[in-house]
Each structure stands twice: as C-alpha cells, then as structure tokens.
C-alpha cells in the first residue's frame, strides 16, 4: 500500500511563536497562582510539553486518556475514559490541554467529569479548533489555531497512530 503524502499546513516555527503568545496570556491570567495542567492522551503530548516549558507559574502535570475513534478518521460518537488522573484536583486551578476540538464531544465529556471533582477553577486550552465540525457547542478558553475542515497530522496528532512526531502540522493528501 502506498503511504499517503503529507503537506505542511502550519510550520513548526509559526507553532512555536503562537505557543509563546498563549503562554504569555496564561502566565498573566494565573499570575500569583499555581496550575494543574491536564494533558489529554495521546494527541496533546507535544503541545503540552511545549506550552509547559513556556509557562513560568508553578505547575504540576497530569494526564487523562480518552478514546473516541475506532479507526481512521471517523468518530464513533462515544467517548471512553482510558486513563484517569493519578491525584485529586479538588481546590486546584486546572487547565485541560487538548490537541484539537473537532466535534466537541471529548472536550464536553472531560469538562463535565472534571467539574464534578470540585476544582477551584477549570479552563481549557486547545492547540487546534475545527469549528465547522461541531456537534456540541463547546469552545476552548485558549486556542492555538482555528483551521478548516481538513484531517491534520503531526505535532502530536495521528492518523492510525502514525505521524505524531512530525514537527510541523500537516495535512494528509490521500
Ligand atoms: P472530538 O471530535 O472533538 O471529540 O475530538 C476527538 C479527538 O479526535 C481529538 O482529541 C483528536 O485526538 C482526534 N481528532 C479530531 N480531528 C482530528 C484530526 O484532524 N487529526 C487527528 N486527530 C483528530
Ligand atoms: Mg485527542
């Protein structure tokens, strides 16, 4: 089978510039406080790593895992928890970090689960936003880039578990 080709949509340097901007905003918004960053596995691991290193406020890092894709590029419409947090977030300022908000089902599901655990505050950051595909009206508080309805890979995002390591955000050319 021939491998699909990839084309660069957002180059690594532009991504890094945008992350510095987002981090400046988050550092200001949480000045004098500390933060729990919760990365949604697996897609957010690169964004989380870059964002965390630009933040100067004290923070700890947690991961939560979800699954919604059976295979390929279509969502099953069902979100499942595959890994829970290791520690309580009660009375903590929490920032949930996602790779992309697509249908909105994952962000909506996780927001409600985490809200039930009595954090002091709960906000969301998404590297990408694909508003044209929304099935539930949710919006992240911090958004890296808004993109058109294209299936993207790289910078943590995968197609069938591949391409996560590409430093640029790319589009699959089928
Ligand atoms: P949701 O549809 O908003 O629930 O998004 C579910 C998950 O699907 C995201 O966290 C991503 O991991 C994945 N996803 C959505 N769109 C894309 C894409 O264009 N490329 C790769 N993964 C995607
Ligand atoms: Mg994801």
PDB file of C-alpha atoms and ligand atoms in Angstrom:
ATOM      1  CA  UNK A   1       0.000   0.000   0.000  1.00  0.00           C
ATOM      2  CA  UNK A   2       1.432   3.456  -0.876  1.00  0.00           C
ATOM      3  CA  UNK A   3       1.861   5.788   2.126  1.00  0.00           C
ATOM      4  CA  UNK A   4      -0.322   8.920   1.999  1.00  0.00           C
ATOM      5  CA  UNK A   5       1.701  12.066   1.338  1.00  0.00           C
ATOM      6  CA  UNK A   6       1.730  14.950   3.819  1.00  0.00           C
ATOM      7  CA  UNK A   7       1.797  18.677   3.122  1.00  0.00           C
ATOM      8  CA  UNK A   8       2.738  21.328   5.683  1.00  0.00           C
ATOM      9  CA  UNK A   9      -0.213  23.404   6.886  1.00  0.00           C
ATOM     10  CA  UNK A  10       1.404  25.246   9.817  1.00  0.00           C
ATOM     11  CA  UNK A  11       5.209  25.199  10.029  1.00  0.00           C
ATOM     12  CA  UNK A  12       6.949  24.448  13.330  1.00  0.00           C
ATOM     13  CA  UNK A  13       8.269  27.994  13.730  1.00  0.00           C
ATOM     14  CA  UNK A  14       4.801  29.528  13.486  1.00  0.00           C
ATOM     15  CA  UNK A  15       3.543  26.999  16.025  1.00  0.00           C
ATOM     16  CA  UNK A  16       6.289  27.957  18.475  1.00  0.00           C
ATOM     17  CA  UNK A  17       5.538  31.684  18.089  1.00  0.00           C
ATOM     18  CA  UNK A  18       1.863  31.110  18.773  1.00  0.00           C
ATOM     19  CA  UNK A  19       2.616  28.959  21.828  1.00  0.00           C
ATOM     20  CA  UNK A  20       4.754  31.744  23.291  1.00  0.00           C
ATOM     21  CA  UNK A  21       1.788  34.112  22.847  1.00  0.00           C
ATOM     22  CA  UNK A  22      -0.621  31.693  24.517  1.00  0.00           C
ATOM     23  CA  UNK A  23       1.813  31.133  27.383  1.00  0.00           C
ATOM     24  CA  UNK A  24       2.169  34.876  27.974  1.00  0.00           C
ATOM     25  CA  UNK A  25      -1.600  35.125  28.239  1.00  0.00           C
ATOM     26  CA  UNK A  26      -1.819  32.135  30.620  1.00  0.00           C
ATOM     27  CA  UNK A  27       1.089  33.410  32.765  1.00  0.00           C
ATOM     28  CA  UNK A  28      -0.779  36.722  33.139  1.00  0.00           C
ATOM     29  CA  UNK A  29      -4.189  35.155  33.783  1.00  0.00           C
ATOM     30  CA  UNK A  30      -2.812  32.886  36.524  1.00  0.00           C
ATOM     31  CA  UNK A  31      -0.254  35.276  37.995  1.00  0.00           C
ATOM     32  CA  UNK A  32       0.318  34.549  41.701  1.00  0.00           C
ATOM     33  CA  UNK A  33      -1.433  31.175  41.450  1.00  0.00           C
ATOM     34  CA  UNK A  34      -0.357  27.655  40.581  1.00  0.00           C
ATOM     35  CA  UNK A  35      -1.842  25.382  37.973  1.00  0.00           C
ATOM     36  CA  UNK A  36      -2.552  21.735  37.247  1.00  0.00           C
ATOM     37  CA  UNK A  37      -2.087  21.062  33.533  1.00  0.00           C
ATOM     38  CA  UNK A  38      -4.043  18.014  32.407  1.00  0.00           C
ATOM     39  CA  UNK A  39      -2.948  16.668  29.039  1.00  0.00           C
ATOM     40  CA  UNK A  40      -5.405  14.547  27.094  1.00  0.00           C
ATOM     41  CA  UNK A  41      -3.589  11.476  25.797  1.00  0.00           C
ATOM     42  CA  UNK A  42      -2.236  10.898  23.373  1.00  0.00           C
ATOM     43  CA  UNK A  43      -2.617  13.788  20.960  1.00  0.00           C
ATOM     44  CA  UNK A  44      -1.809  16.652  23.329  1.00  0.00           C
ATOM     45  CA  UNK A  45       1.595  15.414  24.479  1.00  0.00           C
ATOM     46  CA  UNK A  46       3.657  17.646  22.162  1.00  0.00           C
ATOM     47  CA  UNK A  47       1.542  20.775  22.701  1.00  0.00           C
ATOM     48  CA  UNK A  48       1.563  20.167  26.457  1.00  0.00           C
ATOM     49  CA  UNK A  49       5.352  19.781  26.508  1.00  0.00           C
ATOM     50  CA  UNK A  50       5.941  22.995  24.538  1.00  0.00           C
ATOM     51  CA  UNK A  51       3.313  25.013  26.392  1.00  0.00           C
ATOM     52  CA  UNK A  52       4.516  23.838  29.817  1.00  0.00           C
ATOM     53  CA  UNK A  53       8.075  24.930  29.048  1.00  0.00           C
ATOM     54  CA  UNK A  54       6.885  28.463  28.199  1.00  0.00           C
ATOM     55  CA  UNK A  55       4.904  28.797  31.436  1.00  0.00           C
ATOM     56  CA  UNK A  56       6.597  30.466  34.405  1.00  0.00           C
ATOM     57  CA  UNK A  57       3.867  29.930  37.016  1.00  0.00           C
ATOM     58  CA  UNK A  58       4.319  26.905  39.330  1.00  0.00           C
ATOM     59  CA  UNK A  59       2.544  23.865  37.899  1.00  0.00           C
ATOM     60  CA  UNK A  60       2.127  20.139  38.036  1.00  0.00           C
ATOM     61  CA  UNK A  61       1.298  17.862  35.152  1.00  0.00           C
ATOM     62  CA  UNK A  62      -1.336  15.156  34.958  1.00  0.00           C
ATOM     63  CA  UNK A  63      -2.600  13.041  32.101  1.00  0.00           C
ATOM     64  CA  UNK A  64      -6.036  11.729  31.282  1.00  0.00           C
ATOM     65  CA  UNK A  65      -6.827   9.362  28.448  1.00  0.00           C
ATOM     66  CA  UNK A  66      -9.851   9.125  26.186  1.00  0.00           C
ATOM     67  CA  UNK A  67     -10.776   7.168  23.138  1.00  0.00           C
ATOM     68  CA  UNK A  68     -13.399   8.102  20.600  1.00  0.00           C
ATOM     69  CA  UNK A  69     -12.013   6.967  17.276  1.00  0.00           C
ATOM     70  CA  UNK A  70     -12.499   3.330  16.310  1.00  0.00           C
ATOM     71  CA  UNK A  71     -10.154   3.599  13.334  1.00  0.00           C
ATOM     72  CA  UNK A  72      -9.255   6.001  10.572  1.00  0.00           C
ATOM     73  CA  UNK A  73     -10.733   9.471  10.523  1.00  0.00           C
ATOM     74  CA  UNK A  74     -14.327   8.994  11.696  1.00  0.00           C
ATOM     75  CA  UNK A  75     -15.525   9.413  15.274  1.00  0.00           C
ATOM     76  CA  UNK A  76     -17.618   6.708  16.901  1.00  0.00           C
ATOM     77  CA  UNK A  77     -19.627   9.391  18.698  1.00  0.00           C
ATOM     78  CA  UNK A  78     -18.840   7.701  22.027  1.00  0.00           C
ATOM     79  CA  UNK A  79     -16.134   8.930  24.367  1.00  0.00           C
ATOM     80  CA  UNK A  80     -14.473   6.474  26.741  1.00  0.00           C
ATOM     81  CA  UNK A  81     -12.027   7.126  29.580  1.00  0.00           C
ATOM     82  CA  UNK A  82      -8.909   5.003  29.062  1.00  0.00           C
ATOM     83  CA  UNK A  83      -6.737   6.544  31.805  1.00  0.00           C
ATOM     84  CA  UNK A  84      -7.757   8.554  34.857  1.00  0.00           C
ATOM     85  CA  UNK A  85      -5.796  11.169  36.847  1.00  0.00           C
ATOM     86  CA  UNK A  86      -3.324   9.983  39.490  1.00  0.00           C
ATOM     87  CA  UNK A  87      -4.162  12.692  42.034  1.00  0.00           C
ATOM     88  CA  UNK A  88      -7.124  14.744  43.189  1.00  0.00           C
ATOM     89  CA  UNK A  89      -7.750  18.170  41.637  1.00  0.00           C
ATOM     90  CA  UNK A  90     -10.011  19.393  44.436  1.00  0.00           C
ATOM     91  CA  UNK A  91      -9.486  23.123  45.124  1.00  0.00           C
ATOM     92  CA  UNK A  92      -6.893  23.379  42.342  1.00  0.00           C
ATOM     93  CA  UNK A  93      -6.773  25.694  39.343  1.00  0.00           C
ATOM     94  CA  UNK A  94      -6.968  23.310  36.412  1.00  0.00           C
ATOM     95  CA  UNK A  95      -6.202  23.788  32.742  1.00  0.00           C
ATOM     96  CA  UNK A  96      -7.282  20.922  30.490  1.00  0.00           C
ATOM     97  CA  UNK A  97      -4.988  20.703  27.451  1.00  0.00           C
ATOM     98  CA  UNK A  98      -6.337  19.150  24.240  1.00  0.00           C
ATOM     99  CA  UNK A  99      -4.834  18.680  20.792  1.00  0.00           C
ATOM    100  CA  UNK A 100      -7.952  19.589  18.820  1.00  0.00           C
ATOM    101  CA  UNK A 101     -11.611  20.386  19.357  1.00  0.00           C
ATOM    102  CA  UNK A 102     -13.422  18.743  16.479  1.00  0.00           C
ATOM    103  CA  UNK A 103     -16.996  17.533  17.157  1.00  0.00           C
ATOM    104  CA  UNK A 104     -16.556  18.823  20.726  1.00  0.00           C
ATOM    105  CA  UNK A 105     -17.656  15.500  22.244  1.00  0.00           C
ATOM    106  CA  UNK A 106     -14.338  14.824  24.016  1.00  0.00           C
ATOM    107  CA  UNK A 107     -13.912  18.300  25.483  1.00  0.00           C
ATOM    108  CA  UNK A 108     -17.542  18.360  26.624  1.00  0.00           C
ATOM    109  CA  UNK A 109     -17.252  14.904  28.237  1.00  0.00           C
ATOM    110  CA  UNK A 110     -13.981  15.674  30.036  1.00  0.00           C
ATOM    111  CA  UNK A 111     -15.114  19.112  31.171  1.00  0.00           C
ATOM    112  CA  UNK A 112     -18.126  17.594  32.924  1.00  0.00           C
ATOM    113  CA  UNK A 113     -16.136  14.747  34.501  1.00  0.00           C
ATOM    114  CA  UNK A 114     -13.514  17.156  35.865  1.00  0.00           C
ATOM    115  CA  UNK A 115     -16.057  19.730  37.008  1.00  0.00           C
ATOM    116  CA  UNK A 116     -17.610  17.087  39.295  1.00  0.00           C
ATOM    117  CA  UNK A 117     -14.281  16.814  41.133  1.00  0.00           C
ATOM    118  CA  UNK A 118     -14.557  20.327  42.610  1.00  0.00           C
ATOM    119  CA  UNK A 119     -11.534  22.129  41.144  1.00  0.00           C
ATOM    120  CA  UNK A 120     -11.164  25.767  42.220  1.00  0.00           C
ATOM    121  CA  UNK A 121     -11.344  26.694  38.540  1.00  0.00           C
ATOM    122  CA  UNK A 122     -11.432  24.758  35.287  1.00  0.00           C
ATOM    123  CA  UNK A 123     -10.405  26.156  31.917  1.00  0.00           C
ATOM    124  CA  UNK A 124      -9.488  24.557  28.620  1.00  0.00           C
ATOM    125  CA  UNK A 125      -6.715  25.041  26.068  1.00  0.00           C
ATOM    126  CA  UNK A 126      -6.772  23.503  22.598  1.00  0.00           C
ATOM    127  CA  UNK A 127      -3.909  23.589  20.135  1.00  0.00           C
ATOM    128  CA  UNK A 128      -6.432  23.492  17.264  1.00  0.00           C
ATOM    129  CA  UNK A 129     -10.073  24.325  16.754  1.00  0.00           C
ATOM    130  CA  UNK A 130     -12.155  22.952  13.868  1.00  0.00           C
ATOM    131  CA  UNK A 131     -15.455  24.800  14.479  1.00  0.00           C
ATOM    132  CA  UNK A 132     -17.148  23.622  11.266  1.00  0.00           C
ATOM    133  CA  UNK A 133     -17.372  20.048  12.611  1.00  0.00           C
ATOM    134  CA  UNK A 134     -19.011  20.803  15.961  1.00  0.00           C
ATOM    135  CA  UNK A 135     -21.781  18.501  17.203  1.00  0.00           C
ATOM    136  CA  UNK A 136     -21.846  20.002  20.706  1.00  0.00           C
ATOM    137  CA  UNK A 137     -21.450  23.719  21.294  1.00  0.00           C
ATOM    138  CA  UNK A 138     -18.226  23.973  23.281  1.00  0.00           C
ATOM    139  CA  UNK A 139     -15.314  26.369  22.933  1.00  0.00           C
ATOM    140  CA  UNK A 140     -11.859  26.201  24.474  1.00  0.00           C
ATOM    141  CA  UNK A 141     -10.723  29.206  26.543  1.00  0.00           C
ATOM    142  CA  UNK A 142      -7.292  29.278  24.868  1.00  0.00           C
ATOM    143  CA  UNK A 143      -6.975  28.299  21.202  1.00  0.00           C
ATOM    144  CA  UNK A 144      -3.744  27.982  19.223  1.00  0.00           C
ATOM    145  CA  UNK A 145      -5.108  27.990  15.685  1.00  0.00           C
ATOM    146  CA  UNK A 146      -8.527  27.738  14.070  1.00  0.00           C
ATOM    147  CA  UNK A 147      -8.431  25.515  10.987  1.00  0.00           C
ATOM    148  CA  UNK A 148     -10.752  24.443   8.177  1.00  0.00           C
ATOM    149  CA  UNK A 149     -12.320  21.009   7.963  1.00  0.00           C
ATOM    150  CA  UNK A 150      -9.204  19.081   6.990  1.00  0.00           C
ATOM    151  CA  UNK A 151      -7.774  15.983   8.646  1.00  0.00           C
ATOM    152  CA  UNK A 152      -4.455  17.067  10.122  1.00  0.00           C
ATOM    153  CA  UNK A 153      -1.480  15.113  11.460  1.00  0.00           C
ATOM    154  CA  UNK A 154       1.814  15.924  13.150  1.00  0.00           C
ATOM    155  CA  UNK A 155       2.658  17.926  16.265  1.00  0.00           C
ATOM    156  CA  UNK A 156       1.090  15.123  18.348  1.00  0.00           C
ATOM    157  CA  UNK A 157      -1.864  14.347  16.093  1.00  0.00           C
ATOM    158  CA  UNK A 158      -2.061  10.984  14.383  1.00  0.00           C
ATOM    159  CA  UNK A 159      -3.605   9.006  11.587  1.00  0.00           C
ATOM    160  CA  UNK A 160      -3.840   5.392  12.768  1.00  0.00           C
ATOM    161  CA  UNK A 161      -1.170   6.164  15.420  1.00  0.00           C
ATOM    162  CA  UNK A 162       1.378   7.459  12.899  1.00  0.00           C
ATOM    163  CA  UNK A 163       2.786  10.947  12.145  1.00  0.00           C
ATOM    164  CA  UNK A 164       2.606  12.216  15.760  1.00  0.00           C
ATOM    165  CA  UNK A 165       6.317  13.034  15.654  1.00  0.00           C
ATOM    166  CA  UNK A 166       6.203  15.458  12.700  1.00  0.00           C
ATOM    167  CA  UNK A 167       7.325  18.897  13.960  1.00  0.00           C
ATOM    168  CA  UNK A 168       5.001  20.763  11.556  1.00  0.00           C
ATOM    169  CA  UNK A 169       1.220  20.496  11.459  1.00  0.00           C
ATOM    170  CA  UNK A 170       0.449  18.713   8.190  1.00  0.00           C
ATOM    171  CA  UNK A 171      -2.477  17.659   6.036  1.00  0.00           C
ATOM    172  CA  UNK A 172      -2.780  14.131   4.720  1.00  0.00           C
ATOM    173  CA  UNK A 173      -3.050  14.043   0.962  1.00  0.00           C
ATOM    174  CA  UNK A 174      -4.917  10.817   0.205  1.00  0.00           C
TER     175      UNK A 174
HETATM  176  P1  LIG B   1     -13.733  15.463  19.190  1.00  0.00           P
HETATM  177  O1  LIG B   1     -14.396  15.042  17.901  1.00  0.00           O
HETATM  178  O2  LIG B   1     -13.816  16.949  19.385  1.00  0.00           O
HETATM  179  O3  LIG B   1     -14.276  14.675  20.338  1.00  0.00           O
HETATM  180  O4  LIG B   1     -12.206  15.112  19.045  1.00  0.00           O
HETATM  181  C1  LIG B   1     -11.754  13.840  19.399  1.00  0.00           C
HETATM  182  C2  LIG B   1     -10.330  13.600  19.093  1.00  0.00           C
HETATM  183  O5  LIG B   1     -10.257  13.250  17.725  1.00  0.00           O
HETATM  184  C3  LIG B   1      -9.328  14.720  19.231  1.00  0.00           C
HETATM  185  O6  LIG B   1      -8.874  14.893  20.542  1.00  0.00           O
HETATM  186  C4  LIG B   1      -8.219  14.184  18.341  1.00  0.00           C
HETATM  187  O7  LIG B   1      -7.405  13.300  19.057  1.00  0.00           O
HETATM  188  C5  LIG B   1      -8.996  13.478  17.253  1.00  0.00           C
HETATM  189  N1  LIG B   1      -9.073  14.302  16.037  1.00  0.00           N
HETATM  190  C6  LIG B   1     -10.049  15.127  15.631  1.00  0.00           C
HETATM  191  N2  LIG B   1      -9.753  15.721  14.453  1.00  0.00           N
HETATM  192  C7  LIG B   1      -8.533  15.253  14.118  1.00  0.00           C
HETATM  193  C8  LIG B   1      -7.640  15.495  13.005  1.00  0.00           C
HETATM  194  O8  LIG B   1      -7.891  16.292  12.077  1.00  0.00           O
HETATM  195  N3  LIG B   1      -6.462  14.811  13.030  1.00  0.00           N
HETATM  196  C9  LIG B   1      -6.119  13.931  14.017  1.00  0.00           C
HETATM  197  N4  LIG B   1      -6.910  13.699  15.074  1.00  0.00           N
HETATM  198  C10 LIG B   1      -8.097  14.343  15.117  1.00  0.00           C
HETATM  199 MG1  LIG B   2      -7.233  13.698  21.448  1.00  0.00          MG
END
